[in-house]
PDB file of C-alpha atoms in Angstrom:
ATOM      1  CA  MET A 424     -37.192 136.429 122.182  1.00  0.00           C
ATOM      2  CA  ASP A 425     -35.286 133.565 123.814  1.00  0.00           C
ATOM      3  CA  MET A 426     -33.808 131.211 121.166  1.00  0.00           C
ATOM      4  CA  GLN A 427     -32.473 127.738 121.959  1.00  0.00           C
ATOM      5  CA  ASP A 428     -30.828 125.086 119.786  1.00  0.00           C
ATOM      6  CA  VAL A 429     -32.272 121.804 121.017  1.00  0.00           C
ATOM      7  CA  LEU A 430     -32.006 119.232 118.216  1.00  0.00           C
ATOM      8  CA  PRO A 431     -30.526 118.956 114.709  1.00  0.00           C
ATOM      9  CA  ARG A 432     -32.677 120.217 111.849  1.00  0.00           C
ATOM     10  CA  ASP A 433     -35.427 117.715 110.923  1.00  0.00           C
ATOM     11  CA  ALA A 434     -34.551 115.437 113.857  1.00  0.00           C
ATOM     12  CA  ILE A 435     -38.303 115.575 114.439  1.00  0.00           C
ATOM     13  CA  PRO A 436     -39.419 114.493 110.947  1.00  0.00           C
ATOM     14  CA  GLY A 437     -42.364 116.304 109.422  1.00  0.00           C
ATOM     15  CA  ILE A 438     -44.717 114.499 107.051  1.00  0.00           C
ATOM     16  CA  ASP A 439     -44.510 115.594 103.420  1.00  0.00           C
ATOM     17  CA  ASN A 440     -46.607 112.912 101.728  1.00  0.00           C
ATOM     18  CA  PRO A 441     -49.497 112.278 104.097  1.00  0.00           C
ATOM     19  CA  ALA A 442     -51.716 109.248 103.597  1.00  0.00           C
ATOM     20  CA  PHE A 443     -55.339 109.099 104.735  1.00  0.00           C
ATOM     21  CA  ASP A 444     -57.919 106.406 105.411  1.00  0.00           C
ATOM     22  CA  THR A 445     -61.122 106.027 107.373  1.00  0.00           C
ATOM     23  CA  SER A 446     -59.646 104.001 110.266  1.00  0.00           C
ATOM     24  CA  TYR A 447     -57.695 105.311 113.256  1.00  0.00           C
ATOM     25  CA  PHE A 448     -55.482 103.229 115.557  1.00  0.00           C
ATOM     26  CA  GLY A 449     -55.931 105.426 118.638  1.00  0.00           C
ATOM     27  CA  ASP A 450     -58.650 105.983 121.213  1.00  0.00           C
ATOM     28  CA  PRO A 451     -62.103 107.563 120.743  1.00  0.00           C
ATOM     29  CA  ASP A 452     -61.183 110.455 123.065  1.00  0.00           C
ATOM     30  CA  ASP A 453     -57.880 111.242 121.325  1.00  0.00           C
ATOM     31  CA  GLU A 454     -57.813 114.822 120.059  1.00  0.00           C
ATOM     32  CA  VAL A 455     -57.568 115.553 116.350  1.00  0.00           C
ATOM     33  CA  ILE A 456     -57.149 118.774 114.402  1.00  0.00           C
ATOM     34  CA  ALA A 457     -60.091 118.823 112.010  1.00  0.00           C
ATOM     35  CA  VAL A 458     -60.009 120.728 108.717  1.00  0.00           C
ATOM     36  CA  GLU A 459     -62.920 121.027 106.322  1.00  0.00           C
ATOM     37  CA  ALA A 460     -61.967 119.771 102.862  1.00  0.00           C
ATOM     38  CA  ASP A 461     -63.364 117.267 100.375  1.00  0.00           C
ATOM     39  CA  PRO A 462     -63.417 114.947 102.247  1.00  0.00           C
ATOM     40  CA  PRO A 463     -62.894 116.492 105.731  1.00  0.00           C
ATOM     41  CA  ARG A 464     -59.542 115.562 107.273  1.00  0.00           C
ATOM     42  CA  ALA A 465     -58.454 114.727 110.813  1.00  0.00           C
ATOM     43  CA  TYR A 466     -54.850 115.008 112.008  1.00  0.00           C
ATOM     44  CA  PRO A 467     -54.429 113.186 115.340  1.00  0.00           C
ATOM     45  CA  VAL A 468     -52.455 115.011 118.025  1.00  0.00           C
ATOM     46  CA  ARG A 469     -51.032 111.581 118.910  1.00  0.00           C
ATOM     47  CA  VAL A 470     -49.308 111.485 115.505  1.00  0.00           C
ATOM     48  CA  LEU A 471     -48.502 115.199 115.354  1.00  0.00           C
ATOM     49  CA  SER A 472     -46.684 115.039 118.689  1.00  0.00           C
ATOM     50  CA  TYR A 473     -44.010 112.958 116.949  1.00  0.00           C
ATOM     51  CA  HIS A 474     -43.926 114.890 113.641  1.00  0.00           C
ATOM     52  CA  GLU A 475     -45.174 118.417 114.521  1.00  0.00           C
ATOM     53  CA  ILE A 476     -45.707 119.438 110.866  1.00  0.00           C
ATOM     54  CA  VAL A 477     -47.760 117.926 108.049  1.00  0.00           C
ATOM     55  CA  ASN A 478     -47.364 119.504 104.615  1.00  0.00           C
ATOM     56  CA  ASP A 479     -50.625 118.777 102.848  1.00  0.00           C
ATOM     57  CA  VAL A 480     -52.818 119.975  99.992  1.00  0.00           C
ATOM     58  CA  LEU A 481     -56.548 120.359 100.685  1.00  0.00           C
ATOM     59  CA  GLU A 482     -59.053 119.597  97.995  1.00  0.00           C
ATOM     60  CA  ALA A 483     -61.642 122.336  97.549  1.00  0.00           C
ATOM     61  CA  THR A 484     -65.042 121.811  99.131  1.00  0.00           C
ATOM     62  CA  GLU A 485     -68.129 122.157  96.968  1.00  0.00           C
ATOM     63  CA  SER A 486     -69.332 125.137  99.002  1.00  0.00           C
ATOM     64  CA  SER A 487     -66.009 127.009  98.911  1.00  0.00           C
ATOM     65  CA  GLY A 488     -65.371 126.749  95.179  1.00  0.00           C
ATOM     66  CA  ASP A 489     -61.682 127.406  95.894  1.00  0.00           C
ATOM     67  CA  ASP A 490     -58.762 125.752  94.169  1.00  0.00           C
ATOM     68  CA  GLU A 491     -56.541 123.247  95.921  1.00  0.00           C
ATOM     69  CA  ARG A 492     -54.932 124.837  98.976  1.00  0.00           C
ATOM     70  CA  PRO A 493     -51.440 123.923 100.218  1.00  0.00           C
ATOM     71  CA  VAL A 494     -51.465 123.934 104.021  1.00  0.00           C
ATOM     72  CA  ALA A 495     -49.164 123.148 106.913  1.00  0.00           C
ATOM     73  CA  VAL A 496     -50.890 121.465 109.849  1.00  0.00           C
ATOM     74  CA  THR A 497     -48.670 122.352 112.796  1.00  0.00           C
ATOM     75  CA  TRP A 498     -48.491 121.333 116.447  1.00  0.00           C
ATOM     76  CA  CYS A 499     -46.144 122.407 119.238  1.00  0.00           C
ATOM     77  CA  PRO A 500     -46.443 119.946 122.162  1.00  0.00           C
ATOM     78  CA  ILE A 501     -44.799 122.341 124.640  1.00  0.00           C
ATOM     79  CA  CYS A 502     -47.235 125.165 123.840  1.00  0.00           C
ATOM     80  CA  ALA A 503     -50.208 122.888 123.021  1.00  0.00           C
ATOM     81  CA  SER A 504     -50.407 125.130 119.972  1.00  0.00           C
ATOM     82  CA  ALA A 505     -52.533 123.811 117.103  1.00  0.00           C
ATOM     83  CA  VAL A 506     -52.521 126.027 114.003  1.00  0.00           C
ATOM     84  CA  VAL A 507     -53.160 125.293 110.337  1.00  0.00           C
ATOM     85  CA  TYR A 508     -51.398 127.685 107.969  1.00  0.00           C
ATOM     86  CA  ASP A 509     -51.669 128.422 104.265  1.00  0.00           C
ATOM     87  CA  ARG A 510     -48.260 127.545 102.768  1.00  0.00           C
ATOM     88  CA  THR A 511     -48.471 130.106  99.972  1.00  0.00           C
ATOM     89  CA  VAL A 512     -46.454 133.309 100.362  1.00  0.00           C
ATOM     90  CA  ASP A 513     -46.166 135.786  97.466  1.00  0.00           C
ATOM     91  CA  GLY A 514     -47.365 133.106  95.066  1.00  0.00           C
ATOM     92  CA  GLN A 515     -44.693 130.639  96.188  1.00  0.00           C
ATOM     93  CA  THR A 516     -45.634 127.382  97.912  1.00  0.00           C
ATOM     94  CA  LEU A 517     -43.400 126.733 100.907  1.00  0.00           C
ATOM     95  CA  THR A 518     -42.594 123.357 102.434  1.00  0.00           C
ATOM     96  CA  PHE A 519     -41.967 123.364 106.174  1.00  0.00           C
ATOM     97  CA  GLY A 520     -39.736 121.306 108.436  1.00  0.00           C
ATOM     98  CA  THR A 521     -38.629 121.427 112.064  1.00  0.00           C
ATOM     99  CA  SER A 522     -35.554 123.596 112.638  1.00  0.00           C
ATOM    100  CA  GLY A 523     -34.517 121.924 115.901  1.00  0.00           C
ATOM    101  CA  LYS A 524     -34.770 125.315 117.598  1.00  0.00           C
ATOM    102  CA  LEU A 525     -37.178 126.767 120.120  1.00  0.00           C
ATOM    103  CA  ALA A 526     -38.164 130.422 120.476  1.00  0.00           C
ATOM    104  CA  ASP A 527     -39.653 131.137 123.917  1.00  0.00           C
ATOM    105  CA  ASP A 528     -40.095 127.343 124.245  1.00  0.00           C
ATOM    106  CA  ALA A 529     -42.135 127.295 121.019  1.00  0.00           C
ATOM    107  CA  LEU A 530     -41.479 125.260 117.885  1.00  0.00           C
ATOM    108  CA  VAL A 531     -39.449 127.068 115.237  1.00  0.00           C
ATOM    109  CA  MET A 532     -40.223 125.848 111.727  1.00  0.00           C
ATOM    110  CA  TYR A 533     -38.150 126.536 108.633  1.00  0.00           C
ATOM    111  CA  ASP A 534     -39.132 126.546 104.990  1.00  0.00           C
ATOM    112  CA  ARG A 535     -36.977 124.588 102.591  1.00  0.00           C
ATOM    113  CA  GLU A 536     -37.385 127.081  99.753  1.00  0.00           C
ATOM    114  CA  THR A 537     -35.824 130.143 101.447  1.00  0.00           C
ATOM    115  CA  GLU A 538     -34.563 128.647 104.750  1.00  0.00           C
ATOM    116  CA  SER A 539     -36.413 131.367 106.635  1.00  0.00           C
ATOM    117  CA  GLU A 540     -37.337 130.414 110.200  1.00  0.00           C
ATOM    118  CA  TRP A 541     -40.897 130.776 111.501  1.00  0.00           C
ATOM    119  CA  LYS A 542     -42.242 130.825 115.058  1.00  0.00           C
ATOM    120  CA  GLN A 543     -45.072 128.295 115.057  1.00  0.00           C
ATOM    121  CA  PRO A 544     -47.667 129.866 117.421  1.00  0.00           C
ATOM    122  CA  LEU A 545     -47.181 133.266 115.797  1.00  0.00           C
ATOM    123  CA  GLY A 546     -46.929 132.174 112.160  1.00  0.00           C
ATOM    124  CA  ARG A 547     -44.316 134.848 111.546  1.00  0.00           C
ATOM    125  CA  ALA A 548     -40.850 134.538 110.015  1.00  0.00           C
ATOM    126  CA  ILE A 549     -38.248 135.526 112.602  1.00  0.00           C
ATOM    127  CA  SER A 550     -35.135 135.184 110.425  1.00  0.00           C
ATOM    128  CA  GLY A 551     -34.097 134.724 106.818  1.00  0.00           C
ATOM    129  CA  PRO A 552     -35.220 136.272 103.509  1.00  0.00           C
ATOM    130  CA  LEU A 553     -38.883 136.269 104.585  1.00  0.00           C
ATOM    131  CA  ASP A 554     -38.218 137.827 107.998  1.00  0.00           C
ATOM    132  CA  GLY A 555     -41.355 139.603 109.225  1.00  0.00           C
ATOM    133  CA  ARG A 556     -43.771 137.930 106.825  1.00  0.00           C
ATOM    134  CA  GLU A 557     -46.813 136.200 108.317  1.00  0.00           C
ATOM    135  CA  LEU A 558     -48.657 133.074 107.236  1.00  0.00           C
ATOM    136  CA  SER A 559     -52.439 133.125 106.815  1.00  0.00           C
ATOM    137  CA  VAL A 560     -54.347 130.970 109.304  1.00  0.00           C
ATOM    138  CA  VAL A 561     -56.739 128.359 107.914  1.00  0.00           C
ATOM    139  CA  PRO A 562     -59.819 127.680 110.096  1.00  0.00           C
ATOM    140  CA  SER A 563     -59.632 124.386 111.976  1.00  0.00           C
ATOM    141  CA  SER A 564     -61.220 122.692 114.964  1.00  0.00           C
ATOM    142  CA  ILE A 565     -60.034 120.541 117.848  1.00  0.00           C
ATOM    143  CA  LEU A 566     -62.305 117.523 118.243  1.00  0.00           C
ATOM    144  CA  THR A 567     -62.035 114.080 119.741  1.00  0.00           C
ATOM    145  CA  TRP A 568     -61.766 111.296 117.203  1.00  0.00           C
ATOM    146  CA  ALA A 569     -65.261 110.161 118.215  1.00  0.00           C
ATOM    147  CA  GLN A 570     -66.656 113.663 117.664  1.00  0.00           C
ATOM    148  CA  PHE A 571     -64.947 113.909 114.272  1.00  0.00           C
ATOM    149  CA  ARG A 572     -66.330 110.573 113.138  1.00  0.00           C
ATOM    150  CA  THR A 573     -69.862 111.573 114.201  1.00  0.00           C
ATOM    151  CA  THR A 574     -69.682 115.080 112.715  1.00  0.00           C
ATOM    152  CA  TYR A 575     -67.963 114.029 109.494  1.00  0.00           C
ATOM    153  CA  PRO A 576     -69.012 110.442 108.729  1.00  0.00           C
ATOM    154  CA  ASP A 577     -67.311 110.679 105.322  1.00  0.00           C
ATOM    155  CA  GLY A 578     -64.107 112.146 106.794  1.00  0.00           C
ATOM    156  CA  VAL A 579     -60.638 110.637 106.622  1.00  0.00           C
ATOM    157  CA  VAL A 580     -57.788 110.556 109.120  1.00  0.00           C
ATOM    158  CA  LEU A 581     -54.020 110.915 108.781  1.00  0.00           C
ATOM    159  CA  GLN A 582     -52.345 107.505 108.846  1.00  0.00           C
ATOM    160  CA  PRO A 583     -49.285 106.729 110.987  1.00  0.00           C
ATOM    161  CA  VAL A 584     -45.821 106.800 109.446  1.00  0.00           C
ATOM    162  CA  HIS A 585     -44.258 104.602 112.127  1.00  0.00           C
ATOM    163  CA  GLY A 586     -45.437 101.287 113.537  1.00  0.00           C
ATOM    164  CA  GLY A 587     -47.043  98.302 111.858  1.00  0.00           C
ATOM    165  CA  PRO A 588     -45.552  95.340 109.990  1.00  0.00           C
ATOM    166  CA  ASP A 589     -42.756  97.383 108.408  1.00  0.00           C
ATOM    167  CA  ASP A 590     -41.561  98.971 111.643  1.00  0.00           C
ATOM    168  CA  ALA A 591     -37.871  98.228 112.182  1.00  0.00           C
ATOM    169  CA  ARG A 592     -38.387  97.894 115.946  1.00  0.00           C
ATOM    170  CA  GLY A 593     -41.479  95.764 115.646  1.00  0.00           C
ATOM    171  CA  ASN A 594     -43.661  98.426 117.255  1.00  0.00           C
ATOM    172  CA  SER A 595     -47.363  98.760 116.674  1.00  0.00           C
ATOM    173  CA  PRO A 596     -48.647 102.264 115.835  1.00  0.00           C
ATOM    174  CA  ARG A 597     -49.825 102.659 119.433  1.00  0.00           C
ATOM    175  CA  GLU A 598     -46.342 101.787 120.709  1.00  0.00           C
ATOM    176  CA  ALA A 599     -44.632 104.020 118.144  1.00  0.00           C
ATOM    177  CA  TYR A 600     -46.888 106.947 119.071  1.00  0.00           C
ATOM    178  CA  ASP A 601     -46.923 106.463 122.841  1.00  0.00           C
ATOM    179  CA  MET A 602     -48.364 109.557 124.504  1.00  0.00           C
ATOM    180  CA  THR A 603     -47.027 108.856 128.015  1.00  0.00           C
ATOM    181  CA  PRO A 604     -44.281 111.554 127.992  1.00  0.00           C
ATOM    182  CA  TYR A 605     -46.687 114.147 126.596  1.00  0.00           C
ATOM    183  CA  ASP A 606     -49.396 113.235 129.094  1.00  0.00           C
ATOM    184  CA  ARG A 607     -46.855 113.699 131.892  1.00  0.00           C
ATOM    185  CA  TYR A 608     -46.100 117.194 130.608  1.00  0.00           C
ATOM    186  CA  VAL A 609     -49.792 118.106 130.487  1.00  0.00           C
ATOM    187  CA  ALA A 610     -50.163 116.986 134.125  1.00  0.00           C
ATOM    188  CA  ASN A 611     -47.016 118.862 135.221  1.00  0.00           C
ATOM    189  CA  PRO A 612     -47.866 122.261 136.781  1.00  0.00           C
ATOM    190  CA  GLU A 613     -44.610 123.661 135.367  1.00  0.00           C
ATOM    191  CA  PHE A 614     -44.270 124.693 131.730  1.00  0.00           C
ATOM    192  CA  GLY A 615     -41.718 125.035 128.963  1.00  0.00           C
ATOM    193  CA  LEU A 616     -38.842 122.878 127.774  1.00  0.00           C
ATOM    194  CA  ARG A 617     -37.618 122.237 131.321  1.00  0.00           C
ATOM    195  CA  ALA A 618     -40.988 120.786 132.309  1.00  0.00           C
ATOM    196  CA  MET A 619     -41.090 118.677 129.138  1.00  0.00           C
ATOM    197  CA  ARG A 620     -37.515 117.347 129.074  1.00  0.00           C
ATOM    198  CA  GLY A 621     -35.947 118.272 132.412  1.00  0.00           C
ATOM    199  CA  GLU A 622     -33.497 120.694 130.816  1.00  0.00           C
ATOM    200  CA  GLY A 623     -33.401 124.371 129.969  1.00  0.00           C
ATOM    201  CA  PRO A 624     -34.056 127.465 132.095  1.00  0.00           C
ATOM    202  CA  GLN A 625     -36.728 127.484 134.778  1.00  0.00           C
ATOM    203  CA  ARG A 626     -39.551 129.775 133.728  1.00  0.00           C
ATOM    204  CA  THR A 627     -41.772 131.768 136.070  1.00  0.00           C
ATOM    205  CA  TRP A 628     -45.382 132.913 135.819  1.00  0.00           C
ATOM    206  CA  ASP A 629     -46.519 135.972 137.762  1.00  0.00           C
ATOM    207  CA  ARG A 630     -50.210 136.090 136.867  1.00  0.00           C
ATOM    208  CA  THR A 631     -52.839 135.048 139.398  1.00  0.00           C
ATOM    209  CA  ASP A 632     -55.937 135.329 137.193  1.00  0.00           C
ATOM    210  CA  ILE A 633     -54.995 132.408 134.925  1.00  0.00           C
ATOM    211  CA  ASP A 634     -52.356 129.689 134.994  1.00  0.00           C
ATOM    212  CA  ALA A 635     -49.496 129.464 132.512  1.00  0.00           C
ATOM    213  CA  LYS A 636     -51.058 126.344 130.978  1.00  0.00           C
ATOM    214  CA  THR A 637     -54.619 127.624 130.858  1.00  0.00           C
ATOM    215  CA  THR A 638     -56.019 126.850 127.426  1.00  0.00           C
ATOM    216  CA  VAL A 639     -56.940 129.956 125.440  1.00  0.00           C
ATOM    217  CA  ILE A 640     -58.509 130.644 122.060  1.00  0.00           C
ATOM    218  CA  GLY A 641     -56.484 133.343 120.325  1.00  0.00           C
ATOM    219  CA  VAL A 642     -57.932 135.559 117.590  1.00  0.00           C
ATOM    220  CA  VAL A 643     -55.829 137.941 115.513  1.00  0.00           C
ATOM    221  CA  HIS A 644     -57.491 140.418 113.138  1.00  0.00           C
ATOM    222  CA  GLU A 645     -55.972 143.483 111.553  1.00  0.00           C
ATOM    223  CA  ASP A 646     -53.629 144.898 114.225  1.00  0.00           C
ATOM    224  CA  ASP A 647     -55.547 143.501 117.189  1.00  0.00           C
ATOM    225  CA  ALA A 648     -54.990 140.232 119.091  1.00  0.00           C
ATOM    226  CA  VAL A 649     -57.159 138.868 121.915  1.00  0.00           C
ATOM    227  CA  ALA A 650     -56.999 135.548 123.762  1.00  0.00           C
ATOM    228  CA  TYR A 651     -60.083 134.089 125.428  1.00  0.00           C
ATOM    229  CA  PRO A 652     -59.216 131.847 128.391  1.00  0.00           C
ATOM    230  CA  VAL A 653     -61.521 128.844 128.420  1.00  0.00           C
ATOM    231  CA  PRO A 654     -62.409 129.318 132.134  1.00  0.00           C
ATOM    232  CA  GLN A 655     -63.548 132.871 131.304  1.00  0.00           C
ATOM    233  CA  ILE A 656     -65.721 131.621 128.443  1.00  0.00           C
ATOM    234  CA  ARG A 657     -67.323 129.037 130.698  1.00  0.00           C
ATOM    235  CA  ALA A 658     -67.876 131.658 133.410  1.00  0.00           C
ATOM    236  CA  ALA A 659     -69.849 133.567 130.770  1.00  0.00           C
ATOM    237  CA  GLU A 660     -72.086 130.492 130.352  1.00  0.00           C
ATOM    238  CA  GLY A 661     -70.098 129.295 127.380  1.00  0.00           C
ATOM    239  CA  VAL A 662     -70.513 132.276 125.032  1.00  0.00           C
ATOM    240  CA  ILE A 663     -68.594 135.555 124.683  1.00  0.00           C
ATOM    241  CA  THR A 664     -69.307 138.228 122.087  1.00  0.00           C
ATOM    242  CA  ASP A 665     -66.534 140.690 121.360  1.00  0.00           C
ATOM    243  CA  THR A 666     -64.905 142.838 118.674  1.00  0.00           C
ATOM    244  CA  VAL A 667     -61.329 142.190 117.494  1.00  0.00           C
ATOM    245  CA  GLY A 668     -59.790 144.616 115.033  1.00  0.00           C
ATOM    246  CA  GLY A 669     -63.256 145.802 114.024  1.00  0.00           C
ATOM    247  CA  LEU A 670     -64.538 142.252 113.472  1.00  0.00           C
ATOM    248  CA  GLU A 671     -67.533 141.239 115.597  1.00  0.00           C
ATOM    249  CA  ILE A 672     -67.115 137.673 116.804  1.00  0.00           C
ATOM    250  CA  VAL A 673     -68.731 135.086 119.055  1.00  0.00           C
ATOM    251  CA  VAL A 674     -66.485 132.677 120.953  1.00  0.00           C
ATOM    252  CA  VAL A 675     -68.002 129.453 122.265  1.00  0.00           C
ATOM    253  CA  ALA A 676     -66.625 126.777 124.604  1.00  0.00           C
ATOM    254  CA  SER A 677     -68.901 123.893 125.498  1.00  0.00           C
ATOM    255  CA  SER A 678     -66.202 121.383 126.466  1.00  0.00           C
ATOM    256  CA  ASP A 679     -62.437 120.882 126.325  1.00  0.00           C
ATOM    257  CA  THR A 680     -62.694 119.893 122.671  1.00  0.00           C
ATOM    258  CA  ALA A 681     -65.558 122.110 121.519  1.00  0.00           C
ATOM    259  CA  MET A 682     -64.114 125.624 121.333  1.00  0.00           C
ATOM    260  CA  ARG A 683     -64.865 127.824 118.338  1.00  0.00           C
ATOM    261  CA  ALA A 684     -64.823 131.402 117.096  1.00  0.00           C
ATOM    262  CA  PHE A 685     -67.333 132.606 114.500  1.00  0.00           C
ATOM    263  CA  GLU A 686     -68.190 135.902 112.893  1.00  0.00           C
ATOM    264  CA  ASN A 687     -71.184 137.326 114.756  1.00  0.00           C
ATOM    265  CA  PRO A 688     -74.065 138.146 112.396  1.00  0.00           C
ATOM    266  CA  GLY A 689     -75.692 140.169 115.168  1.00  0.00           C
ATOM    267  CA  TYR A 690     -77.739 137.476 116.902  1.00  0.00           C
ATOM    268  CA  GLU A 691     -78.105 136.900 120.625  1.00  0.00           C
ATOM    269  CA  PHE A 692     -76.536 133.502 121.302  1.00  0.00           C
ATOM    270  CA  GLU A 693     -77.058 131.108 124.191  1.00  0.00           C
ATOM    271  CA  LEU A 694     -75.435 127.770 124.964  1.00  0.00           C
ATOM    272  CA  ARG A 695     -77.692 125.143 126.521  1.00  0.00           C
ATOM    273  CA  ASP A 696     -76.918 121.439 126.902  1.00  0.00           C
ATOM    274  CA  GLU A 697     -73.962 121.603 124.510  1.00  0.00           C
ATOM    275  CA  THR A 698     -76.146 123.224 121.828  1.00  0.00           C
ATOM    276  CA  LEU A 699     -75.842 126.794 120.543  1.00  0.00           C
ATOM    277  CA  TYR A 700     -79.101 128.715 120.096  1.00  0.00           C
ATOM    278  CA  GLY A 701     -79.514 131.984 118.216  1.00  0.00           C
ATOM    279  CA  ASP A 702     -82.061 133.730 115.986  1.00  0.00           C
ATOM    280  CA  GLY A 703     -84.643 131.035 116.706  1.00  0.00           C
ATOM    281  CA  VAL A 704     -82.535 128.101 115.461  1.00  0.00           C
ATOM    282  CA  THR A 705     -79.800 125.764 116.681  1.00  0.00           C
ATOM    283  CA  TRP A 706     -76.219 125.886 115.384  1.00  0.00           C
ATOM    284  CA  ASP A 707     -73.785 122.993 115.126  1.00  0.00           C
ATOM    285  CA  LEU A 708     -70.609 123.931 117.013  1.00  0.00           C
ATOM    286  CA  SER A 709     -68.360 121.867 114.754  1.00  0.00           C
ATOM    287  CA  THR A 710     -69.596 123.074 111.381  1.00  0.00           C
ATOM    288  CA  GLY A 711     -71.340 126.375 112.203  1.00  0.00           C
ATOM    289  CA  GLN A 712     -74.424 125.166 110.321  1.00  0.00           C
ATOM    290  CA  SER A 713     -77.933 125.914 111.586  1.00  0.00           C
ATOM    291  CA  ASN A 714     -80.867 123.545 111.428  1.00  0.00           C
ATOM    292  CA  ASP A 715     -82.407 125.730 108.709  1.00  0.00           C
ATOM    293  CA  GLY A 716     -79.343 125.578 106.454  1.00  0.00           C
ATOM    294  CA  ARG A 717     -77.491 128.787 107.331  1.00  0.00           C
ATOM    295  CA  HIS A 718     -73.774 128.904 108.195  1.00  0.00           C
ATOM    296  CA  LEU A 719     -71.763 130.953 110.645  1.00  0.00           C
ATOM    297  CA  ALA A 720     -68.460 132.044 109.116  1.00  0.00           C
ATOM    298  CA  ARG A 721     -65.488 130.544 110.939  1.00  0.00           C
ATOM    299  CA  VAL A 722     -62.920 132.968 112.332  1.00  0.00           C
ATOM    300  CA  PRO A 723     -59.327 131.719 112.043  1.00  0.00           C
ATOM    301  CA  SER A 724     -58.074 131.129 115.570  1.00  0.00           C
ATOM    302  CA  ARG A 725     -55.341 129.425 117.557  1.00  0.00           C
ATOM    303  CA  ARG A 726     -55.740 127.097 120.524  1.00  0.00           C
ATOM    304  CA  LEU A 727     -52.729 127.145 122.817  1.00  0.00           C
ATOM    305  CA  TYR A 728     -51.474 127.628 126.365  1.00  0.00           C
ATOM    306  CA  ALA A 729     -51.672 131.082 127.908  1.00  0.00           C
ATOM    307  CA  PHE A 730     -47.894 131.420 128.403  1.00  0.00           C
ATOM    308  CA  ALA A 731     -47.238 130.957 124.666  1.00  0.00           C
ATOM    309  CA  TRP A 732     -49.855 133.548 123.744  1.00  0.00           C
ATOM    310  CA  GLN A 733     -48.468 136.024 126.282  1.00  0.00           C
ATOM    311  CA  ASP A 734     -44.931 135.522 124.941  1.00  0.00           C
ATOM    312  CA  ASP A 735     -46.137 136.692 121.528  1.00  0.00           C
ATOM    313  CA  HIS A 736     -48.788 139.297 122.363  1.00  0.00           C
ATOM    314  CA  GLY A 737     -48.076 140.623 125.842  1.00  0.00           C
ATOM    315  CA  THR A 738     -49.795 140.645 129.214  1.00  0.00           C
ATOM    316  CA  GLU A 739     -52.676 142.916 128.179  1.00  0.00           C
ATOM    317  CA  SER A 740     -53.896 140.743 125.295  1.00  0.00           C
ATOM    318  CA  PHE A 741     -56.292 138.570 127.318  1.00  0.00           C
ATOM    319  CA  TYR A 742     -60.037 139.026 127.475  1.00  0.00           C
ATOM    320  CA  SER A 743     -61.441 139.487 130.977  1.00  0.00           C
ATOM    321  CA  LEU A 744     -65.018 139.435 132.224  1.00  0.00           C
ATOM    322  CA  ASN A 745     -64.147 142.048 134.854  1.00  0.00           C
TER     323      ASN A 745
END
């Protein structure tokens, strides 16, 4: 594992006391990380790119019946890694911040309670008292803001910390959360810290089947880990059924921001015109709910670039149609 010290600890400030409202300052096609809660919550990637971690507490939904759940909504811009983690480990609630370090060009978080360091795409402690422990993944979705508002009309969205009338520089939220440098990185065929900031070692990519920055959906269950490259899912007409660690799943990709993994109840699924069909009914890709009231169980997954997944799980961990 290649470790780099890039910035001082907490130089990228996480958000510990998030505020929510129904209005969003960004664009309709901005991506958000959507989490089902009461009410559903959206965390814009535009905001997360400047904070990377939001320590939050989700209210239980009526259907789940669970207690409040402390979560960390995390985002690594270099890896395009969006993962929501449960912050509870051995009954202790952890609070996460940015360490200023990178491991294989991936965000390294630290928890303030034990000062253990955690690799963000992996969700595993890589140093400190909790070394080797793993965080549980909370199901989430990547939607556009417009899709979130349509799917969850009662949902709320994370409010900006910077910008507005109290901004010391007089910036608006859009100016404070300018996505230009991140958009340049997305368009850059290179990857890693060097491609993002022009510094650090030059990385190479030897695969020819997928690019380093191909978006994949990663599923980890028991001792098995499989990534599903989005081009492969689309080549399979948008639906792949598979088994990961003994768990039968169905992975669906209808667009860049409609990629999901569900437990497979044994139905034959088909994707037509952005709608999932199975067992004689239609299924909503955002919620997993059918038009007759049934639900597909969400499988915790990670959306990230292929190079970050390969760094953690190896070259043989990708699903292939061949």
